[in-house]
Amino acid sequence: MEDSVLKRVFDIEVFEHTAQKVTKELIKHLRATLQEEHEKTLSWNTPDKELNYWKDFLETGNQETFFKEIFKRTTHTHHPKYVGHQVSAPAPITVLTAMISAVLNNGMAVYEMGMSPSAIEKVVTDSICKKIGYASGYAGLLTSGGTLANLTALLSARRAKVAHDIWNEGYAQPLGVMVCEQAHYCIDRAAKIMGLGENGIIKIASKADFSMDTAQLEQAYEEAISSGIKIFAIVGSAPSTPTGAYDNLNAIAEFAKAKDLWFHVDGAHGGAAIYSNKYRYLLRGIEQSDSVVIDGHKMMLMPTITTALLFKNKQHAKHTFSQTADYLLDTVEEEDWINSGKKTFECTKTMMCMHWYVLLKFYGDQLFDEFVTRQYDLAKTFEEIIIKDNDFELATSPMSNILCFRYCPSGLDDNEINRQNAHIRQMLLEDGEFYMVQTKLRNRLYLRTSLMNPFTTKTHLQQLLKKIKTASATINQ
Ligand SMILES: *Cc1c(COP(=O)(O)O)cnc(C)c1O
């Protein structure tokens, strides 16, 4: 037993020592990143080199340096110059809830395997439902990511709106979902997983501002129906990912009602604006939806991965994966909030509810109001700076904290501008001071920023533009 690996693994004295060291390292990292003591948001390495590094490390690396190397070789969302993908700089206290979830490892599929988290999940999802504006009779669940939550919502929609028992008998007719062409690719993927096929995804064109052109809904619907497709759901993006454009949820709600469709809101990114007194108006109509997805790890300052899926009608929260079609007729029902595994795609999941609960308890709704409002305001400020600078052009006026723009000095055609912006983005990535991404919109390549960090300021954004100009000057040489 002396040299048993198992015994070493569970040696708490050794763990205590390691935990103290790593915690110190972690706090140092957070402080240095938040206060910009590190010059870079990431230290770029090519995939090949990175792969070789970790292959070699497993063989010959010094284990004492493992955690340090991880900090060094990753992208730092807490850095105010992080303006890239839509993941949050998690509130430090949620690092602790993530740790506790890992220690306790209560899988939550059944109530006994997570009594507190099961109850906490209900408290949290009820409070979000209320914030959405659902009347009583709602219910929600937490699940692993917006992608999975959107799939779950569409499965529930299919069960609610299609009379045929597809769950047990398979498809009897082609079905379809309506969504804006700008929607996140996971809606497409969900429809494909559900076997709807390419024809089952009815893409609605977007307007100049990249939101769904709801004037086209009627005709698209008629065309699908006349080719034998039964449409059962329509998805509104709140907002869509590439440009952060909010669809007109009221118009979609009205259409859904007229055609008896399930109305789903993909608010993975900006559903959190329900908490913003200033920007809540962007979500007008959300209270008429049948289901809503909101990611905690995007605009709600939580670590990956935690997503809320909220249903207007609590029956719909539990019928998604039920094996029998007569679920509504069950007379002896258990309390419907327990045994989360019956309602979620996952069997085992993390105790993600603690992140939501701890933020609500310690800081209240006000935290999300302050954060969302600040970030959306900042995008407006960034817009003003860009408008004043003739070398830059916006893709569209930002509705959220996502803003796309491009460097376009006069005298270049679209192809040249695309090439230049691709160069700029690559140079910035390799430079590592700022982290920003790119996206193609209507054949134009744009630099894309998501203002996720609560400490990014106007000055940082001015520095970013300056950096872009400097980078472009070296390209032209
Ligand atoms: C990020 C995003 C998703 C996917 O969510 P994950 O949590 O990354 O799986 C879906 N829809 C929209 C609009 C998003 O922004």
Short mmCIF file of C-alpha atoms and ligand atoms in Angstrom, two decimals:
data_model
loop_
_atom_site.label_atom_id
_atom_site.label_comp_id
_atom_site.label_asym_id
_atom_site.label_seq_id
_atom_site.Cartn_x
_atom_site.Cartn_y
_atom_site.Cartn_z
CA MET A 1 0.00 0.00 0.00
CA GLU A 2 2.98 2.28 0.69
CA ASP A 3 3.62 3.15 -2.94
CA SER A 4 -0.02 2.93 -4.01
CA VAL A 5 -0.87 5.65 -6.53
CA LEU A 6 -4.40 5.74 -5.22
CA LYS A 7 -3.17 6.51 -1.76
CA ARG A 8 -0.99 9.31 -3.07
CA VAL A 9 -3.87 10.75 -5.07
CA PHE A 10 -6.02 11.10 -1.98
CA ASP A 11 -3.28 12.28 0.36
CA ILE A 12 -4.91 15.41 1.74
CA GLU A 13 -1.69 16.92 3.11
CA VAL A 14 -0.19 16.84 -0.36
CA PHE A 15 -3.41 18.23 -1.80
CA GLU A 16 -3.45 21.05 0.71
CA HIS A 17 0.04 22.04 -0.31
CA THR A 18 -0.77 21.94 -4.03
CA ALA A 19 -4.08 23.74 -3.55
CA GLN A 20 -2.43 26.59 -1.69
CA LYS A 21 0.20 26.95 -4.36
CA VAL A 22 -2.25 26.87 -7.24
CA THR A 23 -4.67 29.24 -5.50
CA LYS A 24 -1.85 31.72 -5.04
CA GLU A 25 -0.95 31.34 -8.70
CA LEU A 26 -4.59 31.82 -9.69
CA ILE A 27 -5.04 34.97 -7.64
CA LYS A 28 -1.80 36.34 -9.03
CA HIS A 29 -3.06 35.63 -12.51
CA LEU A 30 -6.39 37.35 -11.88
CA ARG A 31 -4.77 40.42 -10.36
CA ALA A 32 -2.15 40.77 -13.06
CA THR A 33 -4.68 40.25 -15.83
CA LEU A 34 -7.34 42.59 -14.49
CA GLN A 35 -4.74 45.27 -13.81
CA GLU A 36 -3.03 44.80 -17.15
CA GLU A 37 0.33 43.94 -15.64
CA HIS A 38 0.49 41.39 -18.43
CA GLU A 39 0.93 43.15 -21.72
CA LYS A 40 -0.87 40.48 -23.67
CA THR A 41 -4.26 38.81 -23.69
CA LEU A 42 -2.62 35.77 -25.28
CA SER A 43 0.83 34.61 -26.26
CA TRP A 44 0.22 33.18 -29.69
CA ASN A 45 1.64 29.82 -30.60
CA THR A 46 0.96 27.80 -33.75
CA PRO A 47 -1.18 24.65 -33.31
CA ASP A 48 1.77 22.42 -34.34
CA LYS A 49 4.13 23.90 -31.80
CA GLU A 50 1.51 23.82 -29.07
CA LEU A 51 0.74 20.18 -29.76
CA ASN A 52 4.39 19.22 -29.65
CA TYR A 53 4.88 21.16 -26.45
CA TRP A 54 2.23 19.17 -24.62
CA LYS A 55 3.31 15.86 -26.14
CA ASP A 56 6.81 16.52 -24.86
CA PHE A 57 5.58 17.84 -21.54
CA LEU A 58 3.82 14.58 -20.79
CA GLU A 59 7.12 12.77 -21.27
CA THR A 60 9.69 15.16 -19.87
CA GLY A 61 7.97 18.27 -18.48
CA ASN A 62 8.39 19.34 -14.87
CA GLN A 63 5.03 18.74 -13.20
CA GLU A 64 5.64 21.63 -10.82
CA THR A 65 5.27 24.00 -13.77
CA PHE A 66 2.03 22.50 -15.14
CA PHE A 67 -0.41 25.08 -13.77
CA LYS A 68 1.91 27.97 -14.59
CA GLU A 69 2.20 26.81 -18.19
CA ILE A 70 -1.59 26.53 -18.51
CA PHE A 71 -1.96 30.15 -17.40
CA LYS A 72 0.73 31.19 -19.86
CA ARG A 73 -0.64 29.27 -22.86
CA THR A 74 -4.27 30.36 -22.81
CA THR A 75 -6.41 33.35 -23.75
CA HIS A 76 -7.23 35.66 -20.86
CA THR A 77 -10.82 36.84 -20.73
CA HIS A 78 -10.12 38.94 -17.63
CA HIS A 79 -7.76 41.17 -19.59
CA PRO A 80 -9.46 44.48 -20.52
CA LYS A 81 -7.96 44.12 -24.00
CA TYR A 82 -9.87 40.88 -24.51
CA VAL A 83 -12.57 41.87 -27.00
CA GLY A 84 -12.94 38.53 -28.78
CA HIS A 85 -15.36 35.65 -28.50
CA GLN A 86 -18.50 35.84 -26.39
CA VAL A 87 -17.37 34.17 -23.21
CA SER A 88 -17.37 36.05 -19.96
CA ALA A 89 -14.60 37.01 -17.59
CA PRO A 90 -16.16 34.99 -14.77
CA ALA A 91 -16.92 36.72 -11.49
CA PRO A 92 -14.19 35.46 -9.13
CA ILE A 93 -16.67 34.06 -6.64
CA THR A 94 -18.00 31.65 -9.29
CA VAL A 95 -14.54 30.12 -9.48
CA LEU A 96 -15.29 28.85 -5.99
CA THR A 97 -18.70 27.44 -6.91
CA ALA A 98 -17.06 25.67 -9.86
CA MET A 99 -14.53 24.17 -7.48
CA ILE A 100 -17.18 23.06 -5.00
CA SER A 101 -19.16 21.45 -7.81
CA ALA A 102 -16.05 19.49 -8.76
CA VAL A 103 -15.37 18.38 -5.19
CA LEU A 104 -18.91 17.26 -4.37
CA ASN A 105 -19.61 15.87 -7.85
CA ASN A 106 -23.33 15.52 -7.26
CA GLY A 107 -24.58 14.45 -10.66
CA MET A 108 -28.11 15.84 -10.18
CA ALA A 109 -29.85 13.34 -12.45
CA VAL A 110 -31.93 12.28 -9.47
CA TYR A 111 -32.87 14.34 -6.45
CA GLU A 112 -30.89 12.27 -3.93
CA MET A 113 -27.72 12.96 -5.93
CA GLY A 114 -27.91 16.67 -5.35
CA MET A 115 -30.62 17.81 -2.97
CA SER A 116 -29.46 21.40 -2.61
CA PRO A 117 -28.52 21.94 -6.25
CA SER A 118 -31.85 20.49 -7.41
CA ALA A 119 -33.74 22.91 -5.19
CA ILE A 120 -31.39 25.77 -6.05
CA GLU A 121 -31.88 25.14 -9.76
CA LYS A 122 -35.62 25.58 -9.34
CA VAL A 123 -35.20 28.80 -7.37
CA VAL A 124 -32.85 30.18 -10.03
CA THR A 125 -34.87 29.18 -13.09
CA ASP A 126 -38.12 30.41 -11.50
CA SER A 127 -36.54 33.78 -10.91
CA ILE A 128 -35.40 34.02 -14.55
CA CYS A 129 -38.88 32.99 -15.79
CA LYS A 130 -40.38 35.78 -13.72
CA LYS A 131 -37.87 38.26 -15.10
CA ILE A 132 -38.80 37.19 -18.64
CA GLY A 133 -42.36 38.11 -17.80
CA TYR A 134 -43.96 34.68 -17.93
CA ALA A 135 -47.17 34.40 -15.93
CA SER A 136 -47.45 31.55 -13.39
CA GLY A 137 -47.15 27.96 -14.59
CA TYR A 138 -43.61 28.35 -15.96
CA ALA A 139 -40.60 26.13 -15.36
CA GLY A 140 -37.00 25.95 -16.43
CA LEU A 141 -33.88 23.87 -16.29
CA LEU A 142 -30.15 24.34 -16.52
CA THR A 143 -28.13 22.50 -19.12
CA SER A 144 -24.68 22.34 -20.67
CA GLY A 145 -24.60 25.16 -23.20
CA GLY A 146 -26.73 27.15 -25.57
CA THR A 147 -26.26 24.61 -28.34
CA LEU A 148 -27.75 21.81 -26.28
CA ALA A 149 -30.44 24.09 -24.85
CA ASN A 150 -31.59 25.15 -28.33
CA LEU A 151 -31.80 21.51 -29.42
CA THR A 152 -33.77 20.67 -26.28
CA ALA A 153 -36.18 23.55 -26.91
CA LEU A 154 -36.81 22.45 -30.49
CA LEU A 155 -37.40 18.86 -29.37
CA SER A 156 -39.93 20.13 -26.87
CA ALA A 157 -41.50 22.30 -29.57
CA ARG A 158 -41.86 19.33 -31.88
CA ARG A 159 -43.56 17.34 -29.16
CA ALA A 160 -45.96 20.16 -28.40
CA LYS A 161 -46.89 21.17 -31.93
CA VAL A 162 -46.86 17.92 -33.92
CA ALA A 163 -49.71 15.55 -33.13
CA HIS A 164 -47.97 12.48 -34.52
CA ASP A 165 -45.89 10.57 -31.92
CA ILE A 166 -42.48 11.08 -33.54
CA TRP A 167 -40.61 10.09 -30.40
CA ASN A 168 -41.87 6.53 -30.70
CA GLU A 169 -42.91 6.14 -34.29
CA GLY A 170 -40.58 8.35 -36.29
CA TYR A 171 -41.57 10.94 -38.84
CA ALA A 172 -44.80 10.71 -40.81
CA GLN A 173 -44.29 13.93 -42.78
CA PRO A 174 -41.54 16.49 -43.41
CA LEU A 175 -41.30 19.15 -40.72
CA GLY A 176 -39.69 22.56 -40.69
CA VAL A 177 -38.37 25.37 -38.49
CA MET A 178 -38.18 29.05 -39.48
CA VAL A 179 -35.14 31.08 -38.53
CA CYS A 180 -33.18 34.11 -39.72
CA GLU A 181 -30.19 33.38 -41.96
CA GLN A 182 -28.03 35.20 -39.38
CA ALA A 183 -28.92 32.79 -36.55
CA HIS A 184 -26.24 30.83 -34.72
CA TYR A 185 -25.23 27.66 -36.59
CA CYS A 186 -26.43 25.52 -33.71
CA ILE A 187 -30.06 26.02 -34.80
CA ASP A 188 -29.13 24.53 -38.15
CA ARG A 189 -27.30 21.73 -36.41
CA ALA A 190 -30.26 21.03 -34.09
CA ALA A 191 -32.60 20.79 -37.07
CA LYS A 192 -30.18 18.42 -38.81
CA ILE A 193 -29.84 16.26 -35.69
CA MET A 194 -33.62 16.11 -35.52
CA GLY A 195 -33.62 14.76 -39.07
CA LEU A 196 -35.43 17.72 -40.63
CA GLY A 197 -32.96 17.87 -43.51
CA GLU A 198 -31.89 20.92 -45.46
CA ASN A 199 -35.46 21.65 -46.58
CA GLY A 200 -36.62 21.63 -42.99
CA ILE A 201 -34.67 24.79 -42.18
CA ILE A 202 -36.57 27.71 -43.63
CA LYS A 203 -34.08 30.59 -43.66
CA ILE A 204 -35.50 34.07 -43.57
CA ALA A 205 -33.32 36.77 -45.10
CA SER A 206 -32.03 39.58 -42.92
CA LYS A 207 -32.58 43.31 -43.30
CA ALA A 208 -29.78 45.85 -43.77
CA ASP A 209 -29.29 45.85 -39.97
CA PHE A 210 -28.87 42.02 -40.01
CA SER A 211 -32.07 41.34 -38.05
CA MET A 212 -34.74 39.02 -39.45
CA ASP A 213 -36.80 40.57 -42.25
CA THR A 214 -40.16 39.64 -40.76
CA ALA A 215 -41.99 41.02 -43.82
CA GLN A 216 -40.84 37.87 -45.61
CA LEU A 217 -42.30 35.43 -43.10
CA GLU A 218 -45.70 35.00 -44.73
CA GLN A 219 -44.38 34.15 -48.18
CA ALA A 220 -41.68 31.80 -46.87
CA TYR A 221 -44.31 30.04 -44.78
CA GLU A 222 -46.70 29.63 -47.73
CA GLU A 223 -43.94 28.26 -49.94
CA ALA A 224 -42.90 25.67 -47.34
CA ILE A 225 -46.49 24.60 -46.70
CA SER A 226 -47.22 24.22 -50.39
CA SER A 227 -44.22 21.92 -50.76
CA GLY A 228 -45.64 19.68 -48.04
CA ILE A 229 -43.60 20.82 -45.04
CA LYS A 230 -45.36 21.27 -41.73
CA ILE A 231 -43.72 24.14 -39.91
CA PHE A 232 -43.86 23.72 -36.15
CA ALA A 233 -41.51 26.38 -34.76
CA ILE A 234 -39.96 29.77 -35.35
CA VAL A 235 -36.77 30.98 -33.70
CA GLY A 236 -35.94 34.60 -32.89
CA SER A 237 -32.33 35.55 -32.17
CA ALA A 238 -31.74 37.85 -29.24
CA PRO A 239 -29.32 38.72 -30.65
CA SER A 240 -27.74 36.77 -33.51
CA THR A 241 -24.07 36.01 -33.13
CA PRO A 242 -22.20 37.65 -36.04
CA THR A 243 -23.36 41.25 -35.53
CA GLY A 244 -25.36 41.13 -32.31
CA ALA A 245 -28.60 42.15 -34.04
CA TYR A 246 -31.83 41.54 -32.13
CA ASP A 247 -34.75 40.17 -34.15
CA ASN A 248 -38.11 41.87 -33.72
CA LEU A 249 -39.55 39.47 -31.15
CA ASN A 250 -42.98 41.11 -31.09
CA ALA A 251 -43.41 40.61 -34.84
CA ILE A 252 -42.25 37.01 -34.60
CA ALA A 253 -44.59 36.38 -31.65
CA GLU A 254 -47.51 37.69 -33.65
CA PHE A 255 -46.66 35.51 -36.61
CA ALA A 256 -46.21 32.44 -34.39
CA LYS A 257 -49.59 33.06 -32.84
CA ALA A 258 -51.34 33.44 -36.18
CA LYS A 259 -49.86 30.17 -37.50
CA ASP A 260 -49.93 28.25 -34.21
CA LEU A 261 -46.14 27.82 -34.14
CA TRP A 262 -43.84 27.36 -31.19
CA PHE A 263 -41.99 30.61 -30.58
CA HIS A 264 -38.46 30.07 -29.33
CA VAL A 265 -36.04 32.86 -28.38
CA ASP A 266 -32.34 32.12 -28.70
CA GLY A 267 -31.06 34.60 -26.14
CA ALA A 268 -27.84 32.68 -25.50
CA HIS A 269 -25.84 35.88 -25.78
CA GLY A 270 -28.18 38.77 -25.08
CA GLY A 271 -31.14 37.26 -23.24
CA ALA A 272 -29.39 38.69 -20.19
CA ALA A 273 -30.62 42.12 -21.30
CA ILE A 274 -33.90 41.27 -19.50
CA TYR A 275 -31.97 42.51 -16.47
CA SER A 276 -31.00 45.84 -18.03
CA ASN A 277 -33.45 48.62 -17.32
CA LYS A 278 -32.00 50.57 -20.22
CA TYR A 279 -31.83 47.82 -22.85
CA ARG A 280 -34.67 45.52 -21.89
CA TYR A 281 -36.73 47.09 -24.67
CA LEU A 282 -34.67 45.10 -27.19
CA LEU A 283 -36.44 41.99 -25.90
CA ARG A 284 -39.98 43.28 -26.18
CA GLY A 285 -42.17 40.30 -27.00
CA ILE A 286 -39.98 37.76 -25.17
CA GLU A 287 -42.78 37.24 -22.64
CA GLN A 288 -44.92 35.82 -25.45
CA SER A 289 -42.37 33.12 -26.28
CA ASP A 290 -42.82 29.43 -25.47
CA SER A 291 -39.16 28.99 -24.60
CA VAL A 292 -36.01 31.04 -24.05
CA VAL A 293 -32.31 30.16 -23.87
CA ILE A 294 -29.86 32.30 -21.85
CA ASP A 295 -26.19 31.46 -21.37
CA GLY A 296 -24.72 32.17 -17.95
CA HIS A 297 -21.18 31.95 -19.35
CA LYS A 298 -21.69 34.76 -21.84
CA MET A 299 -23.31 37.96 -20.54
CA MET A 300 -23.85 36.84 -16.95
CA LEU A 301 -20.27 36.59 -15.71
CA MET A 302 -20.26 32.85 -15.05
CA PRO A 303 -17.72 30.19 -15.98
CA THR A 304 -18.36 27.74 -18.81
CA ILE A 305 -20.64 26.08 -19.09
CA THR A 306 -24.09 26.87 -17.80
CA THR A 307 -27.27 27.65 -19.69
CA ALA A 308 -30.84 28.29 -18.65
CA LEU A 309 -33.70 26.95 -20.75
CA LEU A 310 -36.98 28.50 -19.68
CA PHE A 311 -40.48 27.39 -20.64
CA LYS A 312 -43.67 29.39 -20.43
CA ASN A 313 -45.61 26.20 -19.69
CA LYS A 314 -44.08 23.81 -17.19
CA GLN A 315 -45.57 20.78 -18.91
CA HIS A 316 -43.25 21.51 -21.81
CA ALA A 317 -40.22 21.44 -19.56
CA LYS A 318 -40.87 17.83 -18.72
CA HIS A 319 -42.39 16.28 -21.80
CA THR A 320 -39.33 16.65 -24.05
CA PHE A 321 -37.75 13.30 -23.30
CA SER A 322 -40.67 11.44 -21.74
CA GLN A 323 -41.11 8.03 -23.28
CA THR A 324 -44.88 7.98 -23.32
CA ALA A 325 -47.15 10.23 -25.29
CA ASP A 326 -49.72 10.50 -22.55
CA TYR A 327 -47.47 12.41 -20.19
CA LEU A 328 -50.15 15.03 -19.67
CA LEU A 329 -52.55 12.42 -18.36
CA ASP A 330 -50.33 11.06 -15.61
CA THR A 331 -52.39 11.27 -12.49
CA VAL A 332 -49.79 10.40 -9.91
CA GLU A 333 -47.05 12.87 -10.67
CA GLU A 334 -44.00 13.44 -8.60
CA GLU A 335 -43.10 17.00 -7.82
CA ASP A 336 -42.08 18.16 -11.25
CA TRP A 337 -38.92 20.02 -10.31
CA ILE A 338 -37.04 17.09 -8.84
CA ASN A 339 -35.09 14.49 -10.82
CA SER A 340 -33.60 16.93 -13.29
CA GLY A 341 -32.29 14.12 -15.52
CA LYS A 342 -35.80 13.50 -16.82
CA LYS A 343 -35.96 16.99 -18.31
CA THR A 344 -32.42 17.43 -19.60
CA PHE A 345 -30.45 15.89 -22.41
CA GLU A 346 -27.68 15.11 -19.93
CA CYS A 347 -27.94 12.38 -17.37
CA THR A 348 -25.10 13.59 -15.12
CA LYS A 349 -24.41 17.32 -15.12
CA THR A 350 -22.39 19.77 -13.02
CA MET A 351 -23.89 21.75 -10.13
CA MET A 352 -23.93 24.79 -12.41
CA CYS A 353 -26.93 26.31 -10.60
CA MET A 354 -24.60 27.45 -7.84
CA HIS A 355 -23.00 30.09 -10.10
CA TRP A 356 -26.39 31.70 -10.75
CA TYR A 357 -27.50 31.44 -7.15
CA VAL A 358 -24.35 32.81 -5.60
CA LEU A 359 -24.39 35.86 -7.89
CA LEU A 360 -28.08 36.49 -7.21
CA LYS A 361 -27.61 36.07 -3.47
CA PHE A 362 -24.41 38.08 -3.10
CA TYR A 363 -25.07 40.82 -5.64
CA GLY A 364 -28.67 40.57 -6.87
CA ASP A 365 -30.21 41.35 -10.27
CA GLN A 366 -28.45 44.69 -10.10
CA LEU A 367 -25.16 43.05 -11.08
CA PHE A 368 -26.57 41.94 -14.42
CA ASP A 369 -28.29 45.27 -14.99
CA GLU A 370 -25.05 47.13 -14.38
CA PHE A 371 -22.92 44.77 -16.46
CA VAL A 372 -25.15 44.44 -19.54
CA THR A 373 -25.93 48.16 -19.57
CA ARG A 374 -22.27 49.10 -19.29
CA GLN A 375 -21.18 46.79 -22.10
CA TYR A 376 -23.97 47.83 -24.47
CA ASP A 377 -23.23 51.50 -23.72
CA LEU A 378 -19.56 50.88 -24.45
CA ALA A 379 -20.40 49.53 -27.91
CA LYS A 380 -22.26 52.80 -28.62
CA THR A 381 -19.17 54.73 -27.53
CA PHE A 382 -17.01 52.58 -29.80
CA GLU A 383 -19.45 53.25 -32.64
CA GLU A 384 -19.04 57.01 -32.15
CA ILE A 385 -15.26 56.75 -32.34
CA ILE A 386 -15.42 54.66 -35.51
CA ILE A 387 -17.90 56.95 -37.22
CA LYS A 388 -15.56 59.90 -36.67
CA ASP A 389 -12.61 58.09 -38.24
CA ASN A 390 -12.70 57.98 -42.04
CA ASP A 391 -10.37 54.99 -42.21
CA PHE A 392 -12.95 52.75 -40.59
CA GLU A 393 -16.43 51.60 -41.48
CA LEU A 394 -19.09 49.88 -39.39
CA ALA A 395 -20.99 46.82 -40.65
CA THR A 396 -24.06 48.18 -38.89
CA SER A 397 -24.94 50.22 -35.83
CA PRO A 398 -24.48 47.91 -32.79
CA MET A 399 -27.62 46.83 -30.92
CA SER A 400 -25.65 44.97 -28.24
CA ASN A 401 -22.01 44.71 -27.15
CA ILE A 402 -21.00 43.04 -30.42
CA LEU A 403 -19.58 45.43 -32.98
CA CYS A 404 -18.22 44.64 -36.46
CA PHE A 405 -16.12 47.13 -38.40
CA ARG A 406 -13.41 47.14 -41.00
CA TYR A 407 -10.38 49.15 -41.91
CA CYS A 408 -11.03 50.65 -45.31
CA PRO A 409 -8.78 53.48 -46.40
CA SER A 410 -9.99 55.11 -49.60
CA GLY A 411 -8.85 53.85 -52.97
CA LEU A 412 -9.14 50.12 -52.29
CA ASP A 413 -11.75 47.76 -53.75
CA ASP A 414 -13.67 45.22 -51.65
CA ASN A 415 -11.27 42.36 -52.38
CA GLU A 416 -8.27 44.37 -51.32
CA ILE A 417 -10.07 45.56 -48.21
CA ASN A 418 -10.94 41.97 -47.33
CA ARG A 419 -7.32 40.92 -47.76
CA GLN A 420 -6.08 43.81 -45.63
CA ASN A 421 -8.48 43.11 -42.81
CA ALA A 422 -7.59 39.41 -42.81
CA HIS A 423 -3.93 40.44 -42.54
CA ILE A 424 -4.67 42.87 -39.76
CA ARG A 425 -6.57 40.30 -37.78
CA GLN A 426 -3.77 37.73 -38.18
CA MET A 427 -1.14 40.29 -37.15
CA LEU A 428 -3.13 41.24 -34.08
CA LEU A 429 -3.57 37.60 -33.13
CA GLU A 430 0.16 36.95 -33.37
CA ASP A 431 0.92 40.19 -31.55
CA GLY A 432 -1.35 39.17 -28.69
CA GLU A 433 -1.91 42.53 -27.00
CA PHE A 434 -5.57 42.59 -28.00
CA TYR A 435 -7.73 39.60 -28.77
CA MET A 436 -10.33 40.26 -31.44
CA VAL A 437 -11.96 38.00 -34.06
CA GLN A 438 -13.26 38.34 -37.61
CA THR A 439 -16.42 37.46 -39.49
CA LYS A 440 -17.62 37.48 -43.07
CA LEU A 441 -20.85 39.38 -43.72
CA ARG A 442 -22.31 39.58 -47.20
CA ASN A 443 -18.90 38.77 -48.69
CA ARG A 444 -17.11 41.43 -46.72
CA LEU A 445 -14.60 40.57 -44.08
CA TYR A 446 -15.08 42.48 -40.84
CA LEU A 447 -13.12 42.72 -37.65
CA ARG A 448 -15.45 41.66 -34.89
CA THR A 449 -15.36 42.69 -31.25
CA SER A 450 -17.50 41.44 -28.38
CA LEU A 451 -17.04 43.77 -25.45
CA MET A 452 -17.18 41.11 -22.74
CA ASN A 453 -14.78 42.49 -20.18
CA PRO A 454 -16.22 44.83 -17.50
CA PHE A 455 -12.99 46.86 -17.44
CA THR A 456 -12.55 47.60 -21.12
CA THR A 457 -12.76 51.37 -21.60
CA LYS A 458 -12.98 53.87 -24.42
CA THR A 459 -9.21 54.35 -24.13
CA HIS A 460 -8.56 50.65 -24.78
CA LEU A 461 -10.75 50.82 -27.87
CA GLN A 462 -8.90 53.89 -29.13
CA GLN A 463 -5.63 52.03 -28.61
CA LEU A 464 -7.05 49.11 -30.59
CA LEU A 465 -7.85 51.32 -33.57
CA LYS A 466 -4.40 52.86 -33.41
CA LYS A 467 -2.86 49.42 -33.33
CA ILE A 468 -4.87 48.41 -36.39
CA LYS A 469 -3.61 51.44 -38.31
CA THR A 470 -0.03 50.66 -37.36
CA ALA A 471 -0.49 47.04 -38.40
CA SER A 472 -1.96 48.02 -41.76
CA ALA A 473 0.96 50.39 -42.42
CA THR A 474 3.40 47.49 -42.16
CA ILE A 475 1.31 45.47 -44.63
CA ASN A 476 1.51 48.22 -47.21
CA GLN A 477 5.26 48.52 -47.01
C1 LIG B 1 -23.10 31.35 -28.30
C2 LIG B 1 -24.42 31.18 -28.93
C3 LIG B 1 -25.01 29.91 -29.02
C4 LIG B 1 -24.29 28.66 -28.60
O1 LIG B 1 -24.19 28.58 -27.22
P1 LIG B 1 -23.04 27.69 -26.51
O2 LIG B 1 -23.27 27.95 -25.07
O3 LIG B 1 -21.74 28.18 -27.03
O4 LIG B 1 -23.30 26.27 -26.90
C5 LIG B 1 -26.27 29.82 -29.55
N1 LIG B 1 -26.91 30.92 -29.99
C6 LIG B 1 -26.39 32.16 -29.92
C7 LIG B 1 -27.17 33.32 -30.42
C8 LIG B 1 -25.11 32.33 -29.39
O5 LIG B 1 -24.58 33.56 -29.32
#
